[in-house]
Amino acid sequence: MSNQKKSKAVPVVIILTVLMAALCVGCFFADDAIRSYHDDKLAKEQAAVEARNIEADQEYAAALARFQAETVSGANLAWPDHANEGWDIIDLTTYPLESPYTQTMYRSDIMNNGMLLVNQWHSRPDLFDETLISSIGKYTGGKIQVQDYNVMLFPVAIEALQAALADAETEGLTHYMVSEGYRTWDTQNNYFQSKVKKLESKYEDEEELIAAAKKEVNYPGTSEFNSGMSFTLRLYDKTDASVGSPKYSTTAQGKWMNENCWKYGLIFRFPLADWPLEGTADKSFKTGISTELNLYRYVGTGHATVMHILDLCMEEYIEYLEEHNHIAVFENGKLKYEIVRQYVGDADPFTVNLTGKANNFVSSLDNMGGVITVFEY
C-alpha cells in the first residue's frame, strides 16, 4: 500500500514541479515583455522630448538670428519690416524716437544747414546770415574751377561739390566749372529792377509789370541763388574751346553728375520733362521754374538720398515729410538714416526732439515752419 501511495505521489510532485517551472518561465517572459514595453515607451517618450527640445532650439536660434539681424541693422524689432536688398524707406509716423531727449535750438544756428526752402512762394528769412559764405576758389585753393573768385557758396556746399568732382575725376571726367553761385539780396534786386525797367514800356499797371518781371527774374530773396547752397555748372578748358561747346547735360560729365550728385548731398534743383536726363519727370509745377538751368543745390546726403529714391523735388520732399514726419531709410537691410520733421512755427528758440541712438545728426529749418533732423547711422 505504501509503495502505491509513493508511486502516486511522484507524478504529483513532477506535475507541480513542471507547473512551477512553467510559471517561472511565464513570469520571466512576462517580466521581459513588461520591461520591453516600458523600455519602448520610455524610448518613445525620450524621442518625443528630444524632438521638442530640437524644435525649441531651432525656434530659439531663429528668434536669436532675427534679433541679431535687427540689432545689426539698427532697426527696432517693433518697426515695420524692411527690405534686405537695395534701398527701402519705411514710415514710422506712429512710432516714437528711441532713447529720446530734447535740445534747445536757435533759428540762426540751424538756418543754413541745407534744407531752407527758397522759391517764389517762400522768401529767404530776414535772419539769414551770409557771413560764412566763402569764395569757392579761395576755399579750395583753386582745386575747383570757377568763373572768377567772386563765385561763392557756404562751405558745406563747397565741400560736397569738391567730393563729387574728385570722384568724377577718378572716372576721367574733368573740366567742370562753377559759373555762378551765391547772389546777395542787392545783386538779385539789381537783376530784378533791370528786368522791370526793360518791361515798363509794355505795362501801365505796376502790379502787372511786377508780375511780368517775376516770370523772368526771381524777386529779391526768392531766387535759389540767394540760398548760398546753389550753383550752376558748365564745362570749360582755356586751352580747348571745343570742351565747352556741347550742351552740358549731353556730355559725359553732365550725365555723370546728374546721375550721381545725390550721393554727395546735392540735388538737381529744377527737373523738367526728359531734362537733364531722359525719363526725368517735369517738376516745374512745383518748383515754379521751367527754364533749363544746370543748377544744383546742397541739401545733405540723407535728404538727397530720399529725394532720389522717391523721385521728389525739394518742394515735394518737404510736403512728403509733412505727411510722414518720421521715416527710416535702409540700405541693403541696414539702417542708414532716420529723418524726423517737427513743426515749430516762428518760435525762437525752440525745443527739438532727438534720439541718443544715432551716431550723428543735423537739424535744419525748412522755411515752412518745420525743423527737419536727419540722424545718421
Short mmCIF file of C-alpha atoms in Angstrom, two decimals:
data_model
loop_
_atom_site.label_atom_id
_atom_site.label_comp_id
_atom_site.label_asym_id
_atom_site.label_seq_id
_atom_site.Cartn_x
_atom_site.Cartn_y
_atom_site.Cartn_z
CA MET A 1 0.00 0.00 0.00
CA SER A 2 2.69 2.41 0.91
CA ASN A 3 4.50 1.73 -2.36
CA GLN A 4 1.33 2.56 -4.32
CA LYS A 5 0.95 5.81 -2.44
CA LYS A 6 4.58 6.65 -3.22
CA SER A 7 4.06 5.88 -6.86
CA LYS A 8 1.06 8.24 -6.99
CA ALA A 9 2.90 10.99 -5.13
CA VAL A 10 5.78 11.11 -7.57
CA PRO A 11 3.68 12.20 -10.58
CA VAL A 12 2.06 14.90 -8.48
CA VAL A 13 5.48 16.24 -7.49
CA ILE A 14 6.59 16.14 -11.08
CA ILE A 15 3.45 17.88 -12.24
CA LEU A 16 3.86 20.55 -9.57
CA THR A 17 7.48 20.95 -10.48
CA VAL A 18 6.60 21.35 -14.15
CA LEU A 19 3.85 23.83 -13.31
CA MET A 20 6.21 25.81 -11.13
CA ALA A 21 8.84 25.76 -13.84
CA ALA A 22 6.25 26.83 -16.40
CA LEU A 23 5.07 29.57 -14.09
CA CYS A 24 8.63 30.77 -13.60
CA VAL A 25 9.24 30.73 -17.31
CA GLY A 26 5.95 32.56 -17.86
CA CYS A 27 6.82 35.11 -15.25
CA PHE A 28 10.24 35.52 -16.81
CA PHE A 29 8.81 36.13 -20.25
CA ALA A 30 6.01 38.31 -18.85
CA ASP A 31 8.55 40.36 -16.92
CA ASP A 32 10.72 40.62 -20.01
CA ALA A 33 7.73 41.73 -22.10
CA ILE A 34 6.77 44.30 -19.48
CA ARG A 35 10.34 45.57 -19.32
CA SER A 36 10.48 45.67 -23.11
CA TYR A 37 7.19 47.56 -23.22
CA HIS A 38 8.36 50.09 -20.66
CA ASP A 39 11.72 50.45 -22.39
CA ASP A 40 9.99 51.04 -25.71
CA LYS A 41 7.58 53.52 -24.12
CA LEU A 42 10.44 55.31 -22.40
CA ALA A 43 12.42 55.44 -25.66
CA LYS A 44 9.42 56.95 -27.46
CA GLU A 45 8.92 59.49 -24.71
CA GLN A 46 12.62 60.38 -24.78
CA ALA A 47 12.50 60.72 -28.57
CA ALA A 48 9.45 62.99 -28.29
CA VAL A 49 11.19 65.11 -25.65
CA GLU A 50 14.33 65.26 -27.80
CA ALA A 51 12.26 66.30 -30.81
CA ARG A 52 10.57 69.03 -28.78
CA ASN A 53 13.97 70.16 -27.50
CA ILE A 54 15.36 70.27 -31.04
CA GLU A 55 12.31 72.22 -32.22
CA ALA A 56 12.63 74.63 -29.28
CA ASP A 57 16.36 75.07 -30.02
CA GLN A 58 15.58 75.77 -33.66
CA GLU A 59 12.89 78.29 -32.74
CA TYR A 60 15.27 79.97 -30.29
CA ALA A 61 18.06 80.03 -32.86
CA ALA A 62 15.73 81.55 -35.44
CA ALA A 63 14.46 84.15 -32.95
CA LEU A 64 18.04 84.94 -31.91
CA ALA A 65 19.09 85.27 -35.54
CA ARG A 66 16.20 87.64 -36.20
CA PHE A 67 17.07 89.68 -33.13
CA GLN A 68 20.75 89.80 -34.04
CA ALA A 69 19.92 90.74 -37.63
CA GLU A 70 17.65 93.54 -36.46
CA THR A 71 20.24 94.66 -33.92
CA VAL A 72 22.94 94.76 -36.59
CA SER A 73 20.60 96.56 -39.00
CA GLY A 74 19.85 99.18 -36.37
CA ALA A 75 16.09 98.67 -36.62
CA ASN A 76 13.73 98.33 -33.70
CA LEU A 77 12.03 94.92 -33.67
CA ALA A 78 8.69 96.69 -33.32
CA TRP A 79 9.18 98.65 -36.56
CA PRO A 80 7.54 97.50 -39.79
CA ASP A 81 9.55 95.05 -41.89
CA HIS A 82 12.15 96.47 -44.25
CA ALA A 83 13.76 95.09 -47.40
CA ASN A 84 17.16 93.40 -47.05
CA GLU A 85 18.35 94.41 -50.51
CA GLY A 86 18.59 97.80 -52.16
CA TRP A 87 17.16 101.00 -50.70
CA ASP A 88 13.98 100.95 -48.65
CA ILE A 89 12.05 103.67 -46.81
CA ILE A 90 9.61 102.76 -44.05
CA ASP A 91 7.04 105.05 -42.48
CA LEU A 92 7.48 105.47 -38.71
CA THR A 93 4.96 108.26 -38.25
CA THR A 94 3.22 106.41 -35.42
CA TYR A 95 6.48 105.31 -33.77
CA PRO A 96 8.33 107.46 -31.21
CA LEU A 97 12.04 108.12 -31.25
CA GLU A 98 14.13 105.68 -29.21
CA SER A 99 16.34 106.85 -26.34
CA PRO A 100 14.69 110.27 -26.61
CA TYR A 101 15.96 113.57 -25.29
CA THR A 102 15.39 117.21 -26.19
CA GLN A 103 17.68 120.07 -27.12
CA THR A 104 17.04 123.80 -27.35
CA MET A 105 18.00 125.35 -30.68
CA TYR A 106 18.01 128.82 -32.21
CA ARG A 107 16.86 129.58 -35.74
CA SER A 108 20.10 131.31 -36.65
CA ASP A 109 22.17 128.27 -35.68
CA ILE A 110 20.44 125.79 -38.00
CA MET A 111 19.09 128.02 -40.77
CA ASN A 112 21.92 127.29 -43.17
CA ASN A 113 22.25 123.52 -42.72
CA GLY A 114 20.82 122.70 -46.14
CA MET A 115 17.04 122.38 -46.11
CA LEU A 116 15.99 126.04 -46.15
CA LEU A 117 13.44 126.24 -48.98
CA VAL A 118 13.80 129.33 -51.15
CA ASN A 119 11.43 129.83 -54.08
CA GLN A 120 8.88 132.32 -55.39
CA TRP A 121 6.47 131.39 -52.58
CA HIS A 122 8.99 131.21 -49.74
CA SER A 123 11.35 134.13 -49.41
CA ARG A 124 14.65 133.92 -47.62
CA PRO A 125 14.16 134.78 -43.90
CA ASP A 126 15.24 138.17 -42.61
CA LEU A 127 17.52 136.40 -40.12
CA PHE A 128 19.55 134.88 -42.97
CA ASP A 129 23.25 135.16 -42.17
CA GLU A 130 25.66 135.26 -45.09
CA THR A 131 28.84 135.85 -43.10
CA LEU A 132 30.10 132.27 -43.54
CA ILE A 133 29.68 132.26 -47.31
CA SER A 134 33.10 131.81 -48.91
CA SER A 135 34.82 132.17 -52.25
CA ILE A 136 34.93 128.70 -53.83
CA GLY A 137 38.30 129.38 -55.43
CA LYS A 138 39.90 130.60 -52.22
CA TYR A 139 38.31 127.96 -50.01
CA THR A 140 39.61 125.11 -52.18
CA GLY A 141 42.92 126.70 -53.10
CA GLY A 142 41.91 126.70 -56.75
CA LYS A 143 41.02 123.00 -56.83
CA ILE A 144 37.56 123.81 -58.20
CA GLN A 145 37.49 125.75 -61.44
CA VAL A 146 35.32 128.87 -61.13
CA GLN A 147 34.17 131.72 -63.38
CA ASP A 148 36.05 134.00 -61.02
CA TYR A 149 36.94 134.18 -57.36
CA ASN A 150 33.71 136.08 -56.63
CA VAL A 151 31.72 132.84 -57.10
CA MET A 152 30.70 131.95 -53.54
CA LEU A 153 28.86 129.29 -51.51
CA PHE A 154 28.51 128.09 -47.94
CA PRO A 155 31.44 125.79 -47.05
CA VAL A 156 29.20 122.72 -46.62
CA ALA A 157 28.10 123.04 -50.27
CA ILE A 158 31.65 123.64 -51.45
CA GLU A 159 32.89 120.51 -49.68
CA ALA A 160 30.11 118.38 -51.15
CA LEU A 161 30.88 119.64 -54.65
CA GLN A 162 34.60 119.08 -54.15
CA ALA A 163 33.99 115.46 -53.11
CA ALA A 164 31.80 114.89 -56.18
CA LEU A 165 34.33 116.42 -58.56
CA ALA A 166 37.16 114.36 -57.03
CA ASP A 167 35.24 111.14 -57.72
CA ALA A 168 34.31 112.32 -61.21
CA GLU A 169 38.00 112.84 -61.91
CA THR A 170 38.74 109.23 -60.98
CA GLU A 171 36.34 108.36 -63.81
CA GLY A 172 38.33 110.56 -66.19
CA LEU A 173 35.75 113.35 -66.11
CA THR A 174 37.17 116.84 -65.72
CA HIS A 175 36.79 120.47 -66.89
CA TYR A 176 33.81 121.24 -64.65
CA MET A 177 33.48 124.93 -63.86
CA VAL A 178 31.17 126.69 -61.42
CA SER A 179 29.76 129.56 -63.43
CA GLU A 180 27.54 131.08 -60.76
CA GLY A 181 26.93 130.70 -57.05
CA TYR A 182 25.59 132.93 -54.29
CA ARG A 183 23.83 136.21 -55.07
CA THR A 184 23.32 138.81 -52.39
CA TRP A 185 19.90 140.39 -51.94
CA ASP A 186 21.23 143.57 -53.56
CA THR A 187 22.60 141.69 -56.57
CA GLN A 188 19.28 139.94 -57.09
CA ASN A 189 17.45 143.22 -56.69
CA ASN A 190 19.63 144.79 -59.38
CA TYR A 191 18.77 141.95 -61.76
CA PHE A 192 15.09 142.32 -60.99
CA GLN A 193 14.98 146.09 -61.31
CA SER A 194 16.84 145.85 -64.61
CA LYS A 195 14.15 143.49 -65.93
CA VAL A 196 11.40 145.80 -64.64
CA LYS A 197 12.97 148.71 -66.48
CA LYS A 198 13.10 146.75 -69.74
CA LEU A 199 9.42 145.82 -69.45
CA GLU A 200 7.95 149.04 -68.09
CA SER A 201 7.09 150.41 -71.54
CA LYS A 202 4.79 147.40 -72.13
CA TYR A 203 2.75 147.75 -68.95
CA GLU A 204 0.88 150.70 -67.50
CA ASP A 205 -0.30 148.84 -64.41
CA GLU A 206 2.51 148.42 -61.85
CA GLU A 207 1.19 145.13 -60.50
CA GLU A 208 1.09 143.66 -64.00
CA LEU A 209 4.62 144.96 -64.60
CA ILE A 210 5.97 143.31 -61.42
CA ALA A 211 4.16 140.06 -62.22
CA ALA A 212 5.66 140.04 -65.73
CA ALA A 213 9.15 140.69 -64.37
CA LYS A 214 8.80 137.86 -61.85
CA LYS A 215 8.18 135.41 -64.69
CA GLU A 216 11.70 136.05 -65.98
CA VAL A 217 13.71 137.06 -62.92
CA ASN A 218 13.10 135.99 -59.33
CA TYR A 219 12.08 138.68 -56.89
CA PRO A 220 14.91 139.53 -54.44
CA GLY A 221 15.13 136.90 -51.69
CA THR A 222 13.17 134.29 -53.66
CA SER A 223 15.93 133.11 -56.01
CA GLU A 224 17.65 129.81 -55.37
CA PHE A 225 20.89 131.73 -55.86
CA ASN A 226 20.00 133.66 -52.69
CA SER A 227 20.27 130.45 -50.62
CA GLY A 228 24.06 130.19 -50.66
CA MET A 229 23.65 126.46 -51.33
CA SER A 230 23.10 126.54 -55.11
CA PHE A 231 25.41 126.77 -58.09
CA THR A 232 25.47 126.19 -61.83
CA LEU A 233 27.97 124.03 -63.69
CA ARG A 234 29.33 124.04 -67.20
CA LEU A 235 32.49 122.76 -68.91
CA TYR A 236 35.47 124.93 -69.71
CA ASP A 237 39.07 124.47 -70.82
CA LYS A 238 41.04 127.60 -71.63
CA THR A 239 43.26 125.64 -74.00
CA ASP A 240 40.43 123.91 -75.87
CA ALA A 241 37.27 125.86 -76.69
CA SER A 242 35.57 122.74 -78.02
CA VAL A 243 35.25 121.35 -74.47
CA GLY A 244 32.53 123.86 -73.66
CA SER A 245 30.70 123.58 -76.97
CA PRO A 246 28.36 120.59 -76.41
CA LYS A 247 25.26 121.10 -74.29
CA TYR A 248 26.41 120.34 -70.73
CA SER A 249 23.63 117.85 -69.95
CA THR A 250 24.55 115.76 -73.02
CA THR A 251 28.23 115.40 -72.08
CA ALA A 252 29.69 112.50 -70.11
CA GLN A 253 30.50 114.96 -67.32
CA GLY A 254 26.94 116.27 -67.19
CA LYS A 255 25.39 112.81 -67.26
CA TRP A 256 27.67 111.52 -64.50
CA MET A 257 26.93 114.49 -62.25
CA ASN A 258 23.18 114.28 -62.86
CA GLU A 259 23.17 110.55 -62.06
CA ASN A 260 25.45 110.69 -59.02
CA CYS A 261 25.15 114.10 -57.36
CA TRP A 262 22.68 112.77 -54.75
CA LYS A 263 25.40 110.59 -53.25
CA TYR A 264 27.17 113.77 -52.14
CA GLY A 265 24.12 115.56 -50.74
CA LEU A 266 23.45 117.50 -53.95
CA ILE A 267 20.24 117.57 -55.98
CA PHE A 268 19.45 118.78 -59.47
CA ARG A 269 17.18 121.59 -58.41
CA PHE A 270 14.82 122.21 -61.35
CA PRO A 271 13.97 118.98 -63.23
CA LEU A 272 11.95 119.26 -66.43
CA ALA A 273 10.46 116.61 -68.70
CA ASP A 274 13.38 114.48 -70.02
CA TRP A 275 15.85 117.03 -68.74
CA PRO A 276 18.58 116.83 -67.59
CA LEU A 277 18.25 113.06 -68.17
CA GLU A 278 15.94 111.08 -70.40
CA GLY A 279 12.96 109.95 -68.37
CA THR A 280 13.17 112.82 -65.89
CA ALA A 281 9.72 113.88 -64.66
CA ASP A 282 8.67 117.50 -65.03
CA LYS A 283 8.66 119.23 -61.64
CA SER A 284 8.15 122.80 -62.85
CA PHE A 285 4.60 122.81 -61.47
CA LYS A 286 6.16 122.52 -58.02
CA THR A 287 9.41 124.47 -58.39
CA GLY A 288 7.90 127.30 -60.45
CA ILE A 289 10.93 127.18 -62.78
CA SER A 290 10.58 125.99 -66.38
CA THR A 291 13.93 127.27 -67.66
CA GLU A 292 16.71 124.78 -68.38
CA LEU A 293 19.26 125.64 -65.72
CA ASN A 294 22.19 123.38 -64.83
CA LEU A 295 21.63 124.31 -61.21
CA TYR A 296 22.49 122.08 -58.25
CA ARG A 297 21.55 122.56 -54.63
CA TYR A 298 23.12 121.19 -51.45
CA VAL A 299 20.61 119.60 -49.05
CA GLY A 300 22.65 116.89 -47.30
CA THR A 301 23.15 113.21 -48.11
CA GLY A 302 20.20 111.87 -46.10
CA HIS A 303 17.71 114.21 -47.73
CA ALA A 304 19.22 113.89 -51.20
CA THR A 305 19.02 110.09 -50.89
CA VAL A 306 15.29 110.11 -50.12
CA MET A 307 14.60 112.62 -52.91
CA HIS A 308 16.50 110.38 -55.31
CA ILE A 309 14.75 107.17 -54.23
CA LEU A 310 11.26 108.68 -54.32
CA ASP A 311 11.95 110.97 -57.31
CA LEU A 312 10.93 114.12 -55.44
CA CYS A 313 11.97 117.72 -55.94
CA MET A 314 12.70 119.78 -52.83
CA GLU A 315 9.17 121.15 -52.56
CA GLU A 316 7.64 117.69 -52.88
CA TYR A 317 10.04 116.26 -50.31
CA ILE A 318 9.07 118.76 -47.63
CA GLU A 319 5.40 118.08 -48.38
CA TYR A 320 6.13 114.35 -48.07
CA LEU A 321 7.68 114.90 -44.62
CA GLU A 322 4.65 116.91 -43.57
CA GLU A 323 2.59 113.76 -44.18
CA HIS A 324 5.24 111.27 -43.00
CA ASN A 325 7.08 113.13 -40.24
CA HIS A 326 9.19 110.16 -39.13
CA ILE A 327 10.84 107.81 -41.64
CA ALA A 328 13.73 105.35 -41.69
CA VAL A 329 15.98 104.72 -44.67
CA PHE A 330 17.65 101.32 -45.13
CA GLU A 331 20.44 100.31 -47.48
CA ASN A 332 20.75 96.57 -48.07
CA GLY A 333 18.91 95.84 -44.83
CA LYS A 334 20.94 98.21 -42.65
CA LEU A 335 19.57 101.41 -41.13
CA LYS A 336 21.26 104.33 -42.85
CA TYR A 337 19.19 107.38 -41.91
CA GLU A 338 16.28 108.25 -39.65
CA ILE A 339 14.54 111.52 -40.55
CA VAL A 340 12.09 113.48 -38.42
CA ARG A 341 10.20 116.69 -39.17
CA GLN A 342 8.89 118.71 -36.25
CA TYR A 343 6.70 121.80 -36.57
CA VAL A 344 7.99 124.78 -34.55
CA GLY A 345 6.37 127.70 -36.38
CA ASP A 346 8.11 131.03 -35.77
CA ALA A 347 9.33 130.17 -32.27
CA ASP A 348 12.89 131.16 -31.40
CA PRO A 349 14.38 129.36 -29.55
CA PHE A 350 12.54 126.05 -29.70
CA THR A 351 12.92 122.50 -28.43
CA VAL A 352 13.82 119.72 -30.84
CA ASN A 353 13.22 116.02 -30.16
CA LEU A 354 16.32 113.89 -30.69
CA THR A 355 17.45 110.28 -30.24
CA GLY A 356 20.57 109.15 -28.44
CA LYS A 357 20.69 106.08 -30.66
CA ALA A 358 22.24 107.81 -33.70
CA ASN A 359 25.92 108.39 -34.42
CA ASN A 360 25.34 111.92 -35.67
CA PHE A 361 22.52 114.31 -36.53
CA VAL A 362 21.92 117.56 -38.40
CA SER A 363 18.87 119.77 -37.88
CA SER A 364 17.77 122.35 -40.41
CA LEU A 365 14.95 124.85 -40.83
CA ASP A 366 12.79 124.16 -43.89
CA ASN A 367 11.30 127.70 -44.16
CA MET A 368 7.82 126.19 -43.90
CA GLY A 369 7.57 126.23 -40.11
CA GLY A 370 9.40 122.98 -39.62
CA VAL A 371 12.71 121.66 -38.33
CA ILE A 372 13.94 118.60 -40.20
CA THR A 373 16.51 116.43 -38.45
CA VAL A 374 18.41 113.67 -40.18
CA PHE A 375 20.05 111.08 -37.93
CA GLU A 376 22.97 109.16 -39.40
CA TYR A 377 23.84 105.54 -38.53
#
